[in-house]
Amino acid sequence: MTKIVYIQPDGTRVTVDAAPGDTVMSAALAGDVDGIVGECGGNMMCATCHVHVEESAARRLPAMTDDEDQMLACTDAPRTAHSRLSCQLPTDEPMVVTVPGSPT
Amino acid sequence: MKPDATVVIAGAGQGGFQVAASLRERGHVGPVVLIGDEPGLPYQRPPLSKNFLLQPRTQIELRPHSFYERRHIELRHARVAAIDRSTRRVRLTDGHTLAYDHLVLATGARNRTPPIEGVTLDGIVQVRTRDDAEHLRARLPATSRLAIIGAGFIGMEVAAAGAKAGTETTVIEALHRPMARAVSPVTSTHVADLHRAQGTRLCLGRTVVRLDGDHTGAVTGVLLHDGRLVPADLVVVGVGVTPAVELATDAGLDVGDGIRVDAYLSTSDPHISAVGDCAEFPNTHTGTRTRLESIQNAVDQARCVAARLTGTPAPYTAVPWFWTEQFSTKLQIAGLGQGHEDSTVLGDPAGGSFSVLLFKGGLLAGVESVNAPADHTAARRILAFGRPLRRAETTADGFSLPQWAGRHCRNQDRTAAAHDPVDAGAGRTADMG
């Protein structure tokens, strides 16, 4: 079990124990974390699992693919230098991510 | 609707689930009852014809049990058997009766069963529910020859899974190219080539006469109208769906190709709405009444109804989008390009990354992107609130959809489009550049 911390737009922190094989997106859904929708089921089609990743974690994560880079143009909350799609992020190490906001 | 009103949702697929989730997200405090006839928690259907067939551990539940508990969304495992509009009550198949202030019909669709001799033989399966997909997944490893009737999205996705599983796979389709109703010839051809390169046989322009079986009642092959027999020990039938409208018809609601709703997704009874595959709505993108079978449509219509019920009514105008994935090739579709008169191809089909821009009346109506997500996201923005894109502009050397969208669409409008459809609708005709 790896602890993933999700910081909500209002500052609330939600900690989820990710199961082996989980992505940061699937762990959020299983852990009932608000603001991560994952509408396409992790296929890089919808950009509704947008998170901001802390710089320290960003360095050890797998590099962004072109597809992920291009889908990040489609997020609800504005993209920043820390933006990633959480369906592309493994949970093999503990991590803190920020949820930029949720559609209603 | 009062904040303490009871909302009953018939159907716990993606649309029904989203109505419940969005009502709570928007602060509705009254009872929310989500009624679904399948066992387990509400789940996503798109993976059922893709990863789920190959990977037993694919997670498809939309949310865990705690989601429903925390939000006081009551899940009922039953089906609505009848609606009594005069007393605003529904009768469930488990014998219970529920009163509603507002009823949302999210009954979805059912797979069409073609009237073919032999269709009830053992080894003939469909893919709609989790049970269907589990059944197919269990049989796939022991299958030596898989035949698929219907080359729509589902048929082609299952064909890809079959080929990946190492099964000899044949797709039979009455039309002359795969996904012919949904995509342009350029895209059809590309997808057909992908499948052929993996060894899948495509029998196009062929209709099925009969399914043959052995003395045990197990299917052995598919007989085509040209006399050819396609041997198969497993046959997947994917020939489209019919919307589940019986409940609405029996209740005396207006029903056409689906349950008829107005621009706000209200049925002919103001206390009843309909969303998703079952709803026939006035489509602002085509100017016709349509029914769409997609996740995007189910989710955005659900949000539209939840917004109206919680005091912010707006007509439904979301840009339709669809996707499919076959052999790691992503096809993303924005808008509705069916019936187009012209097209422009951007990129390089031979290289496996391109977009087909489809024009009606000289203006962009839809974009099919193959392994080109930047084009897809740009197309969604343009169709939502860019100024209309004329074909003549797209044939210039070096034309790029993302660059054009960057110049002519305001980025921050994307959120507004999803939540303020009135503005988005205006944006389609006004020059935003």
Coordinates of C-alpha atoms in Angstrom, one line a residue:
Chain A
M1 CA 0.0 0.0 0.0
T2 CA 1.3 3.4 -1.0
K3 CA -0.1 6.6 0.5
I4 CA -1.3 9.2 -2.0
V5 CA -2.4 12.6 -0.7
Y6 CA -4.9 14.6 -2.6
I7 CA -5.1 18.3 -1.7
Q8 CA -8.6 19.7 -2.6
P9 CA -9.1 23.3 -3.9
D10 CA -10.3 24.3 -0.4
G11 CA -7.1 22.9 1.1
T12 CA -8.6 19.7 2.6
R13 CA -6.2 16.8 2.4
V14 CA -7.5 13.3 1.6
T15 CA -5.1 10.4 2.0
V16 CA -5.8 7.2 0.0
D17 CA -4.0 3.8 0.3
A18 CA -3.3 2.9 -3.3
A19 CA -3.4 -0.8 -4.2
P20 CA -0.7 -2.3 -6.4
G21 CA -1.3 -1.4 -10.0
D22 CA -3.4 1.6 -9.2
T23 CA -2.8 4.9 -11.0
V24 CA -3.2 8.2 -9.1
M25 CA -6.6 8.4 -10.9
S26 CA -7.9 4.9 -10.1
A27 CA -6.8 5.3 -6.4
A28 CA -8.7 8.6 -6.3
L29 CA -11.9 7.0 -7.6
A30 CA -11.5 4.0 -5.3
G31 CA -10.9 6.4 -2.4
D32 CA -13.8 8.6 -3.2
V33 CA -11.7 11.7 -3.8
D34 CA -13.7 14.7 -5.1
G35 CA -12.7 16.4 -8.3
I36 CA -11.1 13.5 -10.1
V37 CA -13.7 12.3 -12.6
G38 CA -11.9 9.9 -14.9
E39 CA -14.7 10.0 -17.4
C40 CA -12.9 7.9 -20.0
G41 CA -11.6 5.2 -17.6
G42 CA -7.9 6.1 -17.9
N43 CA -7.6 6.2 -21.7
M44 CA -6.3 9.7 -22.1
M45 CA -9.5 10.7 -23.9
C46 CA -11.2 13.1 -21.5
A47 CA -8.7 15.1 -19.4
T48 CA -11.0 15.0 -16.4
C49 CA -8.4 13.5 -14.0
H50 CA -6.1 16.6 -14.2
V51 CA -3.9 17.1 -11.1
H52 CA -0.9 19.3 -10.2
V53 CA 2.1 17.3 -9.1
E54 CA 4.7 18.7 -6.6
E55 CA 8.0 19.3 -8.2
S56 CA 9.9 16.7 -6.1
A57 CA 7.5 14.0 -7.2
A58 CA 7.4 15.3 -10.8
R59 CA 11.1 14.5 -11.3
R60 CA 10.7 10.7 -10.6
L61 CA 7.5 10.2 -12.5
P62 CA 7.5 8.7 -16.0
A63 CA 7.9 11.4 -18.6
M64 CA 4.8 12.8 -20.2
T65 CA 3.9 11.2 -23.6
D66 CA 2.8 13.4 -26.5
D67 CA -0.7 12.2 -26.1
E68 CA -0.9 13.3 -22.5
D69 CA 0.7 16.6 -23.4
Q70 CA -1.9 17.2 -26.1
M71 CA -4.9 16.2 -24.0
L72 CA -3.8 18.6 -21.2
A73 CA -4.9 21.3 -23.6
C74 CA -8.4 20.2 -22.9
T75 CA -8.6 20.4 -19.1
D76 CA -11.3 22.4 -17.2
A77 CA -8.9 24.1 -14.9
P78 CA -6.0 26.0 -16.6
R79 CA -2.9 24.0 -17.3
T80 CA 0.3 24.8 -15.4
A81 CA 3.9 23.6 -15.4
H82 CA 2.8 21.1 -12.8
S83 CA -0.1 19.6 -14.7
R84 CA -0.4 15.9 -15.3
L85 CA -3.2 13.5 -16.1
S86 CA -3.5 11.3 -13.0
C87 CA -4.4 8.3 -15.1
Q88 CA -0.9 8.3 -16.3
L89 CA 0.8 8.4 -12.9
P90 CA 1.8 5.2 -11.1
T91 CA 1.5 4.8 -7.4
D92 CA 4.6 2.9 -6.6
E93 CA 5.9 5.7 -4.3
P94 CA 4.0 8.0 -1.9
M95 CA 3.0 11.3 -3.6
V96 CA 1.1 14.5 -2.9
V97 CA -1.0 15.9 -5.7
T98 CA -3.3 18.9 -5.9
V99 CA -6.8 18.7 -7.4
P100 CA -7.3 21.9 -9.4
G101 CA -11.1 22.1 -9.3
S102 CA -14.0 20.0 -10.4
P103 CA -16.8 20.4 -13.0
T104 CA -20.3 20.2 -11.6
Chain B
M1 CA -37.9 22.0 -7.6
K2 CA -37.7 22.4 -3.8
P3 CA -34.4 21.5 -2.2
D4 CA -36.0 18.7 -0.2
A5 CA -37.7 17.1 -3.3
T6 CA -37.3 13.4 -4.0
V7 CA -35.6 12.6 -7.3
V8 CA -36.0 9.0 -8.5
I9 CA -33.6 7.9 -11.3
A10 CA -34.6 4.9 -13.4
G11 CA -31.4 3.4 -14.7
A12 CA -28.0 3.2 -13.0
G13 CA -25.7 3.4 -16.0
Q14 CA -23.4 6.3 -16.7
G15 CA -26.2 8.8 -17.2
G16 CA -28.3 7.8 -14.1
F17 CA -25.2 7.7 -12.0
Q18 CA -24.2 11.2 -13.1
V19 CA -27.6 12.7 -12.4
A20 CA -27.3 11.5 -8.8
A21 CA -23.7 12.6 -8.4
S22 CA -24.3 16.0 -10.0
L23 CA -27.4 16.6 -7.9
R24 CA -25.4 16.1 -4.7
E25 CA -22.5 18.1 -6.1
R26 CA -24.9 21.0 -6.7
G27 CA -26.2 20.8 -3.1
H28 CA -29.5 19.0 -3.6
V29 CA -30.5 17.7 -0.1
G30 CA -33.7 15.8 -0.8
P31 CA -33.7 12.0 -1.3
V32 CA -32.0 10.7 -4.4
V33 CA -32.8 7.1 -5.4
L34 CA -30.9 5.4 -8.1
I35 CA -32.5 2.3 -9.5
G36 CA -30.6 -0.2 -11.5
D37 CA -31.4 -3.8 -12.4
E38 CA -27.8 -5.1 -12.6
P39 CA -26.0 -6.5 -9.6
G40 CA -23.1 -4.6 -8.0
L41 CA -22.2 -0.9 -8.1
P42 CA -22.8 1.3 -11.2
Y43 CA -19.9 0.8 -13.7
Q44 CA -18.5 2.1 -16.9
R45 CA -19.4 0.3 -20.1
P46 CA -16.7 1.5 -22.5
P47 CA -14.0 -0.9 -21.2
L48 CA -16.3 -3.9 -21.6
S49 CA -15.5 -4.2 -25.3
K50 CA -11.8 -3.3 -24.8
N51 CA -9.4 -3.9 -21.9
F52 CA -11.9 -5.7 -19.8
L53 CA -12.0 -8.6 -22.3
L54 CA -8.3 -9.2 -21.9
Q55 CA -7.4 -8.2 -18.3
P56 CA -9.5 -9.8 -15.6
R57 CA -8.4 -7.2 -13.1
T58 CA -9.7 -4.1 -15.0
Q59 CA -11.6 -1.9 -12.5
I60 CA -14.8 -0.6 -14.0
E61 CA -16.9 0.6 -11.0
L62 CA -17.6 4.3 -11.3
R63 CA -17.2 4.9 -7.6
P64 CA -16.8 2.8 -4.4
H65 CA -19.7 2.0 -2.0
S66 CA -18.7 4.8 0.3
F67 CA -19.4 7.4 -2.4
Y68 CA -23.1 6.5 -2.3
E69 CA -23.2 6.3 1.5
R70 CA -21.4 9.6 2.0
R71 CA -23.8 11.4 -0.3
H72 CA -26.9 9.6 0.8
I73 CA -27.6 8.3 -2.7
E74 CA -29.9 5.3 -2.3
L75 CA -29.0 2.4 -4.6
R76 CA -31.9 0.1 -5.4
H77 CA -31.4 -3.1 -7.3
A78 CA -34.6 -3.4 -9.2
R79 CA -36.2 -2.1 -12.4
V80 CA -39.0 0.4 -12.7
A81 CA -42.0 -1.6 -13.9
A82 CA -44.5 1.2 -14.3
I83 CA -44.9 5.0 -13.8
D84 CA -48.1 6.4 -12.4
R85 CA -47.9 10.0 -13.5
S86 CA -51.2 11.1 -11.8
T87 CA -49.9 10.2 -8.3
R88 CA -46.2 10.6 -9.2
R89 CA -45.2 7.1 -8.2
V90 CA -43.2 4.4 -9.7
R91 CA -43.7 0.7 -9.2
L92 CA -40.6 -1.4 -9.0
T93 CA -40.1 -5.0 -10.1
D94 CA -39.5 -6.0 -6.5
G95 CA -43.0 -5.0 -5.7
H96 CA -42.2 -1.7 -3.9
T97 CA -43.7 1.7 -4.8
L98 CA -41.8 4.9 -4.6
A99 CA -43.1 8.5 -4.7
Y100 CA -41.2 11.1 -6.7
D101 CA -41.2 14.8 -7.2
H102 CA -39.0 14.4 -10.2
L103 CA -38.3 11.3 -12.2
V104 CA -35.3 11.0 -14.5
L105 CA -35.4 8.2 -17.2
A106 CA -31.9 7.0 -17.9
T107 CA -33.0 3.6 -19.1
G108 CA -30.4 3.3 -21.8
A109 CA -30.7 0.9 -24.7
R110 CA -30.8 -2.8 -25.4
N111 CA -28.8 -4.7 -28.0
R112 CA -30.7 -5.5 -31.1
T113 CA -31.0 -9.2 -31.8
P114 CA -31.1 -9.8 -35.6
P115 CA -33.9 -12.0 -36.8
I116 CA -31.5 -14.7 -38.1
E117 CA -32.0 -18.4 -37.9
G118 CA -29.8 -20.0 -35.2
V119 CA -29.3 -16.8 -33.2
T120 CA -30.2 -18.7 -30.0
L121 CA -27.4 -21.3 -30.4
D122 CA -24.8 -21.7 -27.7
G123 CA -21.7 -19.6 -28.4
I124 CA -23.6 -16.6 -29.6
V125 CA -23.0 -13.6 -27.4
Q126 CA -23.6 -9.9 -27.2
V127 CA -21.7 -7.2 -25.2
R128 CA -23.8 -4.8 -23.2
T129 CA -23.5 -5.7 -19.6
R130 CA -20.7 -6.6 -17.2
D131 CA -22.1 -10.2 -17.2
D132 CA -22.0 -10.3 -21.0
A133 CA -18.4 -9.2 -21.1
E134 CA -17.3 -11.6 -18.3
H135 CA -19.0 -14.4 -20.2
L136 CA -17.2 -13.4 -23.4
R137 CA -13.9 -13.1 -21.6
A138 CA -14.2 -16.5 -20.0
R139 CA -14.9 -18.1 -23.4
L140 CA -12.2 -16.2 -25.4
P141 CA -9.1 -18.3 -24.4
A142 CA -10.8 -21.5 -25.5
T143 CA -12.1 -20.1 -28.7
S144 CA -10.2 -21.0 -31.9
R145 CA -12.4 -19.1 -34.4
L146 CA -14.2 -15.9 -33.5
A147 CA -16.8 -14.4 -35.8
I148 CA -18.2 -10.9 -35.2
I149 CA -21.4 -9.8 -36.9
G150 CA -21.4 -6.0 -37.2
A151 CA -18.4 -3.7 -37.8
G152 CA -19.6 -0.9 -35.6
F153 CA -17.5 0.5 -32.8
I154 CA -18.3 -2.5 -30.5
G155 CA -17.7 -5.1 -33.2
M156 CA -14.3 -3.6 -34.2
E157 CA -13.2 -3.2 -30.5
V158 CA -14.1 -6.9 -29.8
A159 CA -12.3 -7.9 -33.0
A160 CA -9.2 -6.1 -31.8
A161 CA -9.4 -7.9 -28.4
G162 CA -9.9 -11.2 -30.3
A163 CA -6.9 -10.7 -32.4
K164 CA -4.8 -9.6 -29.4
A165 CA -5.9 -12.8 -27.6
G166 CA -4.5 -14.7 -30.6
T167 CA -7.9 -15.9 -31.8
E168 CA -8.6 -16.2 -35.5
T169 CA -11.0 -13.4 -36.0
T170 CA -13.5 -12.6 -38.8
V171 CA -15.7 -9.6 -39.0
I172 CA -18.9 -9.7 -41.1
E173 CA -20.6 -6.5 -42.1
A174 CA -23.5 -5.7 -44.4
L175 CA -22.1 -2.3 -45.4
H176 CA -18.9 -1.9 -47.4
R177 CA -16.7 -0.4 -44.8
P178 CA -16.3 -0.6 -41.0
M179 CA -18.0 1.9 -38.8
A180 CA -19.7 3.3 -41.9
R181 CA -22.5 5.0 -40.1
A182 CA -20.1 6.9 -37.7
V183 CA -17.0 7.8 -39.6
S184 CA -15.8 9.0 -43.0
P185 CA -14.3 6.6 -45.7
V186 CA -10.7 7.8 -45.0
T187 CA -11.0 6.8 -41.3
S188 CA -12.9 3.5 -42.1
T189 CA -10.1 2.5 -44.5
H190 CA -7.4 3.3 -42.0
V191 CA -9.1 1.2 -39.3
A192 CA -9.8 -1.7 -41.7
D193 CA -6.1 -1.8 -42.7
L194 CA -5.1 -1.9 -39.0
H195 CA -7.3 -4.9 -38.4
R196 CA -6.1 -6.7 -41.6
A197 CA -2.5 -6.1 -40.6
Q198 CA -3.2 -8.0 -37.4
G199 CA -4.6 -10.9 -39.4
T200 CA -8.3 -10.2 -38.9
R201 CA -10.5 -11.0 -41.9
L202 CA -13.1 -8.5 -42.9
C203 CA -16.1 -9.7 -44.8
L204 CA -17.6 -6.4 -45.9
G205 CA -20.8 -6.0 -48.0
R206 CA -22.0 -9.4 -46.8
T207 CA -25.1 -10.3 -45.0
V208 CA -25.8 -13.2 -42.7
V209 CA -28.3 -15.8 -43.8
R210 CA -28.1 -18.3 -41.0
L211 CA -26.0 -19.4 -38.0
D212 CA -25.1 -23.1 -38.1
G213 CA -24.8 -25.4 -35.1
D214 CA -23.9 -29.0 -34.3
H215 CA -26.0 -31.7 -32.6
T216 CA -25.2 -30.2 -29.1
G217 CA -26.7 -26.9 -30.1
A218 CA -23.3 -25.2 -30.2
V219 CA -22.6 -22.7 -33.0
T220 CA -20.2 -23.9 -35.7
G221 CA -20.3 -21.2 -38.3
V222 CA -22.0 -18.2 -40.0
L223 CA -23.5 -18.7 -43.5
L224 CA -23.3 -15.6 -45.7
H225 CA -25.7 -14.6 -48.5
D226 CA -23.0 -15.4 -51.1
G227 CA -22.9 -19.0 -49.9
R228 CA -19.7 -18.7 -48.0
L229 CA -19.5 -20.3 -44.6
V230 CA -17.4 -18.6 -41.9
P231 CA -16.5 -21.3 -39.4
A232 CA -16.7 -20.1 -35.8
D233 CA -17.0 -21.6 -32.3
L234 CA -17.9 -18.2 -30.8
V235 CA -20.0 -15.5 -32.5
V236 CA -20.4 -11.9 -31.2
V237 CA -23.4 -10.0 -32.4
G238 CA -23.0 -6.3 -32.4
V239 CA -25.6 -4.9 -34.7
G240 CA -26.7 -1.8 -32.8
V241 CA -29.2 -1.0 -30.1
T242 CA -32.8 0.0 -29.6
P243 CA -33.5 2.6 -26.9
A244 CA -35.4 1.4 -23.9
V245 CA -38.5 3.4 -24.2
E246 CA -41.2 0.9 -23.1
L247 CA -41.6 2.5 -19.7
A248 CA -42.1 5.9 -21.3
T249 CA -44.5 4.6 -23.9
D250 CA -46.6 2.8 -21.4
A251 CA -46.8 6.0 -19.3
G252 CA -48.1 7.9 -22.3
L253 CA -45.1 10.1 -22.8
D254 CA -44.1 11.3 -26.2
V255 CA -41.8 8.8 -27.8
G256 CA -40.1 9.0 -31.2
D257 CA -36.8 7.3 -32.0
G258 CA -36.2 7.7 -28.2
I259 CA -38.0 9.3 -25.4
R260 CA -38.8 12.8 -26.7
V261 CA -37.4 15.7 -24.7
D262 CA -37.2 19.4 -25.2
A263 CA -34.0 21.5 -25.3
Y264 CA -33.9 21.3 -21.5
L265 CA -34.3 17.5 -21.6
S266 CA -37.8 17.5 -20.1
T267 CA -40.2 15.0 -21.5
S268 CA -43.8 15.8 -22.3
D269 CA -44.4 15.6 -18.5
P270 CA -42.6 18.4 -16.7
H271 CA -42.0 16.1 -13.7
I272 CA -40.1 13.6 -15.9
S273 CA -36.8 14.1 -17.7
A274 CA -34.8 11.7 -19.9
V275 CA -31.0 11.5 -20.5
G276 CA -28.5 9.4 -22.4
D277 CA -29.0 6.7 -25.0
C278 CA -32.8 6.6 -24.5
A279 CA -33.4 10.3 -25.1
E280 CA -34.3 11.9 -28.4
F281 CA -33.4 15.6 -28.1
P282 CA -33.3 18.7 -30.4
N283 CA -29.6 18.8 -31.4
T284 CA -28.3 22.3 -31.8
H285 CA -25.3 21.0 -33.8
T286 CA -27.4 19.3 -36.6
G287 CA -30.6 21.2 -36.3
T288 CA -32.5 17.9 -36.1
R289 CA -33.8 15.7 -33.4
T290 CA -31.2 13.0 -32.5
R291 CA -30.4 10.3 -30.1
L292 CA -26.7 9.8 -29.3
E293 CA -25.1 6.7 -27.8
S294 CA -22.0 8.0 -26.0
I295 CA -20.5 8.6 -22.6
Q296 CA -20.1 12.3 -23.3
N297 CA -23.8 12.6 -24.1
A298 CA -25.0 10.6 -21.1
V299 CA -22.7 12.6 -18.7
D300 CA -23.4 16.1 -20.1
Q301 CA -27.2 15.5 -20.4
A302 CA -27.1 14.3 -16.8
R303 CA -25.3 17.5 -15.7
C304 CA -27.8 19.6 -17.7
V305 CA -30.8 18.0 -15.9
A306 CA -29.1 18.2 -12.5
A307 CA -28.4 21.9 -13.1
R308 CA -32.1 22.6 -14.1
L309 CA -33.4 20.7 -11.1
T310 CA -31.2 22.7 -8.8
G311 CA -32.3 26.0 -10.2
T312 CA -29.9 26.8 -13.1
P313 CA -31.8 25.7 -16.2
A314 CA -30.0 25.9 -19.5
P315 CA -30.6 24.2 -22.8
Y316 CA -28.4 21.3 -23.8
T317 CA -25.9 22.3 -26.4
A318 CA -22.7 20.3 -25.5
V319 CA -20.4 19.4 -28.4
P320 CA -20.7 15.7 -29.0
W321 CA -17.5 13.7 -28.8
F322 CA -16.7 10.0 -29.0
W323 CA -13.7 7.7 -28.9
T324 CA -12.6 4.2 -29.7
E325 CA -9.3 2.5 -29.2
Q326 CA -8.2 -0.5 -31.4
F327 CA -4.7 -1.9 -31.4
S328 CA -3.3 1.1 -29.5
T329 CA -4.7 3.4 -32.2
K330 CA -6.9 6.1 -30.7
L331 CA -9.8 7.5 -32.8
Q332 CA -11.4 10.5 -31.3
I333 CA -14.4 12.2 -32.9
A334 CA -15.7 15.7 -32.2
G335 CA -19.0 17.0 -33.5
L336 CA -21.3 15.2 -35.9
G337 CA -19.9 15.0 -39.4
Q338 CA -22.4 12.5 -40.9
G339 CA -23.9 13.8 -44.1
H340 CA -20.9 15.9 -44.8
E341 CA -20.3 17.2 -48.4
D342 CA -16.6 18.0 -48.2
S343 CA -13.6 17.0 -46.2
T344 CA -10.0 17.9 -45.6
V345 CA -7.4 15.5 -44.4
L346 CA -4.6 16.9 -42.2
G347 CA -1.6 14.9 -41.3
D348 CA -0.4 11.7 -42.8
P349 CA -2.8 8.6 -42.9
A350 CA 0.0 6.4 -44.0
G351 CA 2.1 7.5 -41.0
G352 CA -0.8 6.7 -38.7
S353 CA -1.5 10.2 -37.4
F354 CA -4.1 12.4 -39.1
S355 CA -7.4 14.2 -38.8
V356 CA -10.3 14.2 -41.2
L357 CA -12.2 17.5 -41.1
L358 CA -15.8 17.2 -42.2
F359 CA -17.8 20.1 -43.6
K360 CA -21.5 20.7 -44.1
G361 CA -22.6 23.8 -46.0
G362 CA -18.9 24.7 -46.2
L363 CA -18.5 24.9 -42.4
L364 CA -16.8 22.5 -40.0
A365 CA -19.2 20.0 -38.6
G366 CA -17.0 17.2 -37.3
V367 CA -13.4 16.1 -36.9
E368 CA -12.1 12.5 -36.8
S369 CA -8.6 12.4 -35.3
V370 CA -6.5 9.3 -35.4
N371 CA -3.6 9.4 -32.9
A372 CA -3.9 13.2 -33.0
P373 CA -5.3 14.3 -29.7
A374 CA -4.2 18.0 -30.1
D375 CA -6.4 18.2 -33.2
H376 CA -9.3 16.6 -31.2
T377 CA -9.1 19.0 -28.3
A378 CA -8.9 21.9 -30.8
A379 CA -11.9 20.6 -32.7
R380 CA -13.9 20.5 -29.5
R381 CA -13.1 24.1 -28.7
I382 CA -13.8 25.3 -32.2
L383 CA -17.2 23.5 -32.4
A384 CA -18.2 24.9 -29.0
F385 CA -17.4 28.6 -29.5
G386 CA -14.9 29.3 -32.2
R387 CA -16.1 31.3 -35.1
P388 CA -17.3 28.9 -37.9
L389 CA -14.3 27.3 -39.7
R390 CA -14.6 27.4 -43.4
R391 CA -13.2 24.6 -45.6
A392 CA -11.3 27.1 -47.8
E393 CA -9.2 28.1 -44.7
T394 CA -8.2 24.5 -44.0
T395 CA -6.7 23.8 -47.4
A396 CA -3.9 26.3 -47.0
D397 CA -0.4 25.0 -46.7
G398 CA 0.6 24.4 -43.0
F399 CA -3.0 24.8 -41.7
S400 CA -3.1 23.5 -38.1
L401 CA -6.3 23.1 -36.1
P402 CA -4.6 23.8 -32.7
Q403 CA -3.1 27.0 -34.1
W404 CA -6.4 28.1 -35.6
A405 CA -8.2 27.3 -32.3
G406 CA -5.5 29.3 -30.4
R407 CA -6.2 32.3 -32.6
H408 CA -10.0 32.1 -32.7
C409 CA -11.2 30.5 -29.5
R410 CA -10.7 31.9 -26.0
N411 CA -9.2 29.2 -23.9
Q412 CA -11.2 29.9 -20.8
D413 CA -14.4 29.5 -22.7
R414 CA -14.1 25.7 -22.5
T415 CA -15.5 25.5 -19.0
A416 CA -18.2 28.0 -19.9
A417 CA -19.2 25.9 -22.8
A418 CA -19.9 22.9 -20.6
H419 CA -21.8 24.9 -18.0
D420 CA -23.3 27.8 -19.8
P421 CA -24.7 26.4 -23.0
V422 CA -26.5 29.6 -23.9
D423 CA -23.3 31.4 -24.4
A424 CA -21.7 28.5 -26.2
G425 CA -24.6 28.4 -28.6
A426 CA -24.2 32.1 -29.4
G427 CA -20.5 31.5 -29.9
R428 CA -21.1 29.2 -32.8
T429 CA -22.6 31.9 -34.9
A430 CA -20.8 35.0 -33.6
D431 CA -17.2 35.8 -34.7
M432 CA -15.1 35.3 -31.6
G433 CA -11.9 36.1 -33.4

